[in-house]
Coordinates of C-alpha atoms and ligand atoms in Angstrom, one line a residue:
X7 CA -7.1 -9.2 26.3
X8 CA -9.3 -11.5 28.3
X9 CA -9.4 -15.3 27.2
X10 CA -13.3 -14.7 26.9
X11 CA -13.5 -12.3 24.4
X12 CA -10.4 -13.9 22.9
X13 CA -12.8 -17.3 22.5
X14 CA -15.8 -14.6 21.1
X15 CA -13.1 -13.7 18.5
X16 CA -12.3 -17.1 17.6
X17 CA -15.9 -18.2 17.6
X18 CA -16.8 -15.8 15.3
X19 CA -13.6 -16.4 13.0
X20 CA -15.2 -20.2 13.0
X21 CA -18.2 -19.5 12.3
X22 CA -17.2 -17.5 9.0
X23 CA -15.1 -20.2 8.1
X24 CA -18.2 -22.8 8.0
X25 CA -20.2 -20.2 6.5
X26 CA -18.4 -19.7 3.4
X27 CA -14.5 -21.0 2.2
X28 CA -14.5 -18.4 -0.3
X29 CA -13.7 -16.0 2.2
X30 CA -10.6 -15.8 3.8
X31 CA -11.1 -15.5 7.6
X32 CA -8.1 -16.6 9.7
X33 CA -8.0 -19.1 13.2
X34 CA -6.3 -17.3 15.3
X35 CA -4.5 -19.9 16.9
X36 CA -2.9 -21.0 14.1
X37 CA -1.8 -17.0 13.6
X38 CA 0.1 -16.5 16.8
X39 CA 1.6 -19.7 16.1
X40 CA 2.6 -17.9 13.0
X41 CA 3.7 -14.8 14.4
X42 CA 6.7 -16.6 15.7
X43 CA 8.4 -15.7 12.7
X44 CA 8.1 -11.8 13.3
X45 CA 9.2 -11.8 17.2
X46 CA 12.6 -12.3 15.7
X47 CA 12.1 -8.5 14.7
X48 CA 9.1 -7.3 16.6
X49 CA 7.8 -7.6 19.8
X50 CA 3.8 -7.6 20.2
X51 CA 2.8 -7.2 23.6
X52 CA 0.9 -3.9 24.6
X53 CA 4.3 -1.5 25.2
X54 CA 6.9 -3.9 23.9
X55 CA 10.3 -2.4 22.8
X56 CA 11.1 -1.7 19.9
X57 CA 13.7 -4.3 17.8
X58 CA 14.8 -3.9 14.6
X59 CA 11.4 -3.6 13.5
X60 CA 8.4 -1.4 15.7
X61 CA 6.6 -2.6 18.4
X62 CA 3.4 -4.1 16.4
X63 CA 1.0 -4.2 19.2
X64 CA -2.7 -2.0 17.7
X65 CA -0.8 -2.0 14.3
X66 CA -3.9 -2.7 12.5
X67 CA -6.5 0.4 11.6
X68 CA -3.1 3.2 12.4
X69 CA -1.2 4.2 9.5
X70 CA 2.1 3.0 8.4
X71 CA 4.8 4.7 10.6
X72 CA 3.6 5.9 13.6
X73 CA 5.2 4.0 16.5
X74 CA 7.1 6.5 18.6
X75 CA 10.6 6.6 18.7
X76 CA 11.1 3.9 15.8
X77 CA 13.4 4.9 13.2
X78 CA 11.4 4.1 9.7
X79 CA 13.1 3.8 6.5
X80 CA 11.3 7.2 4.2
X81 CA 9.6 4.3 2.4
X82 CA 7.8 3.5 5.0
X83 CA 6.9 6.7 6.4
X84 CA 6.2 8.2 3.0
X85 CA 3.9 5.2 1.7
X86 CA 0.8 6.4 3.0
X87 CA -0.5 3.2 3.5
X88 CA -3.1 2.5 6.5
X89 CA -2.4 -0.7 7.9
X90 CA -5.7 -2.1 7.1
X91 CA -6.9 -6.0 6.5
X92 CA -5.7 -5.4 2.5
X93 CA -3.0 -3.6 3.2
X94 CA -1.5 -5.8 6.3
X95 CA -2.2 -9.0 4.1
X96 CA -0.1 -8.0 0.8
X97 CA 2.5 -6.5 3.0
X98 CA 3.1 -9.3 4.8
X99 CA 3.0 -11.3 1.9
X100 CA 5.8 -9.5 0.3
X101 CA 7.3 -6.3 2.2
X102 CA 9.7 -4.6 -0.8
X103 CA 6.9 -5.2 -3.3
X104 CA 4.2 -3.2 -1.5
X105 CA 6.6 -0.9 0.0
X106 CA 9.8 -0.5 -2.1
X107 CA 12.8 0.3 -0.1
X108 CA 11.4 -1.0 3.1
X109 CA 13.6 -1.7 5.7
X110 CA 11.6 -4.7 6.2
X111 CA 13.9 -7.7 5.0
X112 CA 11.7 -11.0 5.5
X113 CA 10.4 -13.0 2.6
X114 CA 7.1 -12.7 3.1
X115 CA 4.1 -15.2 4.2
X116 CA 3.8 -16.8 0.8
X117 CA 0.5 -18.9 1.5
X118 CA -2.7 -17.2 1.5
X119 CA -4.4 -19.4 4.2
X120 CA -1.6 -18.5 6.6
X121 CA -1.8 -14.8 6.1
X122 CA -5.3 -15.0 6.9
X123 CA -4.4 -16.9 9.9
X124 CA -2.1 -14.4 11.0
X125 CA -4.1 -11.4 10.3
X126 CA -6.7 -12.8 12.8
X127 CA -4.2 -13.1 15.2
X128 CA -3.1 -9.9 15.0
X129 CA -6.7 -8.5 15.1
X130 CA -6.5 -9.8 18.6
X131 CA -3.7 -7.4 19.3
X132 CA -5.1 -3.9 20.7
X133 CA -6.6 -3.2 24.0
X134 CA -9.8 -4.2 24.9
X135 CA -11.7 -0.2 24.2
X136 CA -10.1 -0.8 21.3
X137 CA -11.3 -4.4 20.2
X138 CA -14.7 -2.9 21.3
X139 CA -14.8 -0.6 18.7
X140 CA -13.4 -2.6 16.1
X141 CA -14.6 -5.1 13.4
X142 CA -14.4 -7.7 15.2
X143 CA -17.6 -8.9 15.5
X144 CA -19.7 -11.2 17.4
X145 CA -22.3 -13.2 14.2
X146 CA -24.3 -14.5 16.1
X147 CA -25.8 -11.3 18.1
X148 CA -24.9 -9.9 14.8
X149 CA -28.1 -11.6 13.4
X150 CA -30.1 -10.7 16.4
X151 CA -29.1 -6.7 15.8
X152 CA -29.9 -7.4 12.0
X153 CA -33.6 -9.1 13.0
X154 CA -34.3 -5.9 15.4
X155 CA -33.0 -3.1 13.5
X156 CA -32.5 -3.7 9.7
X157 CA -35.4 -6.4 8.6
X158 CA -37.9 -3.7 8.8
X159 CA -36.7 -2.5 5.6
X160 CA -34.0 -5.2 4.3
X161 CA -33.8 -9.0 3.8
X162 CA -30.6 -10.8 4.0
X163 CA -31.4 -13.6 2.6
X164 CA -29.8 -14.6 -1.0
X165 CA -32.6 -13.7 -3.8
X166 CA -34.7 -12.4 -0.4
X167 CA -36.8 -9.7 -1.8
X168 CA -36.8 -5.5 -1.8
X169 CA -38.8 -4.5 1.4
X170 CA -38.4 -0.6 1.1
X171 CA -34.3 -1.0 1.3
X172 CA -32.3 -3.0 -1.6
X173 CA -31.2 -7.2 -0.4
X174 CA -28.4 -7.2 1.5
X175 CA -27.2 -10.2 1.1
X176 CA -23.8 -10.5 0.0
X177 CA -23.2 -7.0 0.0
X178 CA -20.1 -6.5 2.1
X179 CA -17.1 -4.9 -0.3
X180 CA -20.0 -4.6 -2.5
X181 CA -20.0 -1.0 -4.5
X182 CA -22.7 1.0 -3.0
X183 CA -26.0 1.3 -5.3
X184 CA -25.2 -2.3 -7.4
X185 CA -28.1 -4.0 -7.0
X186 CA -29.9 -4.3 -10.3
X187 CA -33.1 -3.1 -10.4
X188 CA -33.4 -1.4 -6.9
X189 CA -34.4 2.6 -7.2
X190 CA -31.8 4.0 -5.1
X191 CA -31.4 7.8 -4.4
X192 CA -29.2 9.9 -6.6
X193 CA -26.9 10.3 -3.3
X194 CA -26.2 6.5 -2.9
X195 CA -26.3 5.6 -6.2
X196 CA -23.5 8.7 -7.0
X197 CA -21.5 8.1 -4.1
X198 CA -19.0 6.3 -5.5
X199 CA -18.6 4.3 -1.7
X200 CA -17.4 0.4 -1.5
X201 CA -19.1 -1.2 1.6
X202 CA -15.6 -2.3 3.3
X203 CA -15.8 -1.7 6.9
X204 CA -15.0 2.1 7.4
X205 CA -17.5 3.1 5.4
X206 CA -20.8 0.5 6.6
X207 CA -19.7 1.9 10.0
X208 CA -20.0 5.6 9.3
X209 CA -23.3 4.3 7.2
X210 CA -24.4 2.3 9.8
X211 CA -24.2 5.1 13.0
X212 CA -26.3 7.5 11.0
X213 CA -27.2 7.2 7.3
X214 CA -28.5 11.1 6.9
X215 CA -25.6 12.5 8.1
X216 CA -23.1 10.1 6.9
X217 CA -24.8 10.2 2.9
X218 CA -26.8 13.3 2.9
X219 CA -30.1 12.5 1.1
X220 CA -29.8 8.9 1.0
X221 CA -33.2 7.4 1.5
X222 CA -32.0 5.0 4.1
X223 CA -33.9 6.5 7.2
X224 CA -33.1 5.2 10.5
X225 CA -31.6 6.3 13.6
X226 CA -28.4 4.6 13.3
X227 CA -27.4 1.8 15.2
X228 CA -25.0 3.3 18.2
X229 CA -23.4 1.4 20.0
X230 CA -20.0 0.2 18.3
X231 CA -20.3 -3.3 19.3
X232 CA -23.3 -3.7 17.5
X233 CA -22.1 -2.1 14.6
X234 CA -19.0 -5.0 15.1
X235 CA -21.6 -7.6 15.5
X236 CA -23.6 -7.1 12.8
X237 CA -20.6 -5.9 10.3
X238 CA -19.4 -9.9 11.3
X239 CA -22.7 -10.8 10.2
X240 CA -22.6 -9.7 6.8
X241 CA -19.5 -11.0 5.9
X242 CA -21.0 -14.5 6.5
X243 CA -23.5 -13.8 3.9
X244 CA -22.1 -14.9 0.7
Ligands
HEC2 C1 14.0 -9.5 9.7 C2 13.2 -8.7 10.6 C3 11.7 -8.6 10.4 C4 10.9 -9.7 10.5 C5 11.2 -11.1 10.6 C6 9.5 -9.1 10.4 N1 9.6 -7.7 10.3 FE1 8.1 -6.4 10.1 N2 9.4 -4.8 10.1 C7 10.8 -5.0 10.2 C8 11.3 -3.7 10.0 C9 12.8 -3.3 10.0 C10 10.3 -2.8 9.8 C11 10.3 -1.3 9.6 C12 10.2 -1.1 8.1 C13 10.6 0.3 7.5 O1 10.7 1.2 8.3 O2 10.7 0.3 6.3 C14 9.0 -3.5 9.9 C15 7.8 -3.0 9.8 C16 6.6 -3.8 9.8 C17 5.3 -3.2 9.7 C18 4.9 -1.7 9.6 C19 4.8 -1.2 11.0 C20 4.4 0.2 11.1 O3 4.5 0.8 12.2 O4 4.1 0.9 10.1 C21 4.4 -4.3 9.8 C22 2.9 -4.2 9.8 C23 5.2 -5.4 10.0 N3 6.5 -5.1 10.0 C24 4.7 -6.7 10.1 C25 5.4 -7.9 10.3 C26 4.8 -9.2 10.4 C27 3.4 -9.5 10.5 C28 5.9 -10.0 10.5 C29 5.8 -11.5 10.6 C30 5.1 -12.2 9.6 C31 7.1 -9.3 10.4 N4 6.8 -8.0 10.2 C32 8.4 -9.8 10.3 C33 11.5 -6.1 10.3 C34 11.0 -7.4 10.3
HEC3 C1 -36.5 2.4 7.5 C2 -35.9 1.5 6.5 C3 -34.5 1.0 6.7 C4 -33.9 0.5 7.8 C5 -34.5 0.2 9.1 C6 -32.6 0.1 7.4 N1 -32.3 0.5 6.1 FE1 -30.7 0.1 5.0 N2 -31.5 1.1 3.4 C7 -32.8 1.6 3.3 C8 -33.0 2.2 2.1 C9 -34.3 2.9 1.6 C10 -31.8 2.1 1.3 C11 -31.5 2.7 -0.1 C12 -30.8 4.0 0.2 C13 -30.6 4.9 -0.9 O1 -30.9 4.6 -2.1 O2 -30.3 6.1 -0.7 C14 -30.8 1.4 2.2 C15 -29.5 1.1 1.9 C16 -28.7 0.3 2.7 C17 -27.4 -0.1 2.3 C18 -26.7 0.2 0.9 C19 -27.1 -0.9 -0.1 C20 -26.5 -0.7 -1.4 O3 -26.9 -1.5 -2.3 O4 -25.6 0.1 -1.6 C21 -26.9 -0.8 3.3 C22 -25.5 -1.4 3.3 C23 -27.9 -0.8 4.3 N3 -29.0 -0.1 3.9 C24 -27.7 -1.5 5.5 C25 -28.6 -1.5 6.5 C26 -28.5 -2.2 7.8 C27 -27.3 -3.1 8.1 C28 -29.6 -1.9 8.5 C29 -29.9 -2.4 10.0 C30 -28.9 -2.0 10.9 C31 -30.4 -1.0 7.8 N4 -29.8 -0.8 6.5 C32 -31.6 -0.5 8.2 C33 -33.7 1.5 4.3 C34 -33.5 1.0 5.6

């Protein structure tokens, strides 16, 4: 990855930081310094070997067990899990509890602050298509995205008003339809969806086709950086 967009990443990790302590959003920095700890058992370059554990390099968004040529324990590779930021965080906070039998013996990351830490680091760790289509987001363009393509229809300010589409603010790992007193569509409001990242993405690309008869019309926003941009955005918004 190039130092640039490595400094985007960390600018954008800052920036969450000042924009609300309630949420836990890493420094990267401090993660790799962390991630010390797990070379003794995994490398992380693009193409490392496998060690006792799995090469961990683009572990995040694949499912659990799917390094080639890595003998996992059937805990493991039976767990279904998808190594997502929930996931990765309790895992690494305590292997044999999330996964019991795990072949994973390390103690665990006990302090919060430092999994979040390391979880941004390793949100670094996939190759740079990749890191374009992921969450990581820039907030700033974010905003500018938001101001061109969503205000028509949504404020984002806290309290800000209904325009035709419910107040966003706040609403990331919201459940879809919760705002009080908004008139959603039976679609939305029944959909049962929490706005994590998967789902605002799919949303996000193309409402219609991604909640048929929502009443959310809009082309979609298409590129995937945007979507990044102004996913990283909304998490400030709390
Ligand atoms: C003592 C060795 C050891 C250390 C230290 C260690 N791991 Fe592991 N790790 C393993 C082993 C072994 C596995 C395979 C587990 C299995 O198959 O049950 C594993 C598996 C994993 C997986 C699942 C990978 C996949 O492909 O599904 C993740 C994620 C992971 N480790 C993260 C970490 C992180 C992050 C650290 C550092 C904080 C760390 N590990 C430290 C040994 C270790
Ligand atoms: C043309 C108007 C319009 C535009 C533009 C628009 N939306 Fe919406 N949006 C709506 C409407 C209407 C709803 C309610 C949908 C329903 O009830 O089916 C909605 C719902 C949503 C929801 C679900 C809210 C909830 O409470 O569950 C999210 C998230 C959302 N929009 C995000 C965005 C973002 C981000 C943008 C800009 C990229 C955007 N929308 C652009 C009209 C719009």
């Amino acid at each position: 990855m190039k130092f640039s967009k490595l400094l985007t990443v960390y600018a954008a990790a800052t920036a969450f930081m000042m924009a609300t302590d309630a949420m836990a959003v890493g420094d990267v920095a401090k993660g790799k310094k962390l991630a010390k700890k797990c070379k003794a058992c995994h490398t992380l370059k693009k193409g490392g070997k496998n060690r006792l554990g799995p090469n961990l390099f683009g572990v995040l968004g694949k499912p659990a067990g799917a390094v080639k040529g890595y003998k996992y324990s059937k805990a493991l590779k039976a767990s279904g899990i998808t190594w997502d930021e929930a996931t990765f965080t309790d895992f690494v906070a305590k292997p044999k509890k999330v996964v019991k039998g795990t072949k994973m013996s390390f103690r665990g990351i006990k302090k919060a602050p430092q999994r979040a830490d390391l979880l941004a680091y390793f949100k670094t760790l996939k190759s740079t298509a990749a890191a374009a289509s992921s969450s990581i987001g820039n907030v700033a363009n974010g905003k500018k995205v938001a101001a061109k393509h969503c205000i028509v229809c949504h404020t984002f300010e806290k309290g800000g008003r209904v325009v035709y589409g419910p107040n966003l603010f706040d609403m990331y790992g919201k459940p879809a339809g919760a705002i009080k007193g908004y008139a959603y569509s039976d679609a939305l409001a029944k959909s049962g969806l929490v706005w994590n990242d998967k789902n605002l993405i799919g949303f996000l690309a193309d409402p219609e086709q991604f909640l048929k008869g929502t009443k959310a019309r809009f082309p979609g926003i298409k590129t995937a950086k945007q979507k990044a941009d102004i996913l990283a955005y909304m998490k400030t918004l709390k």
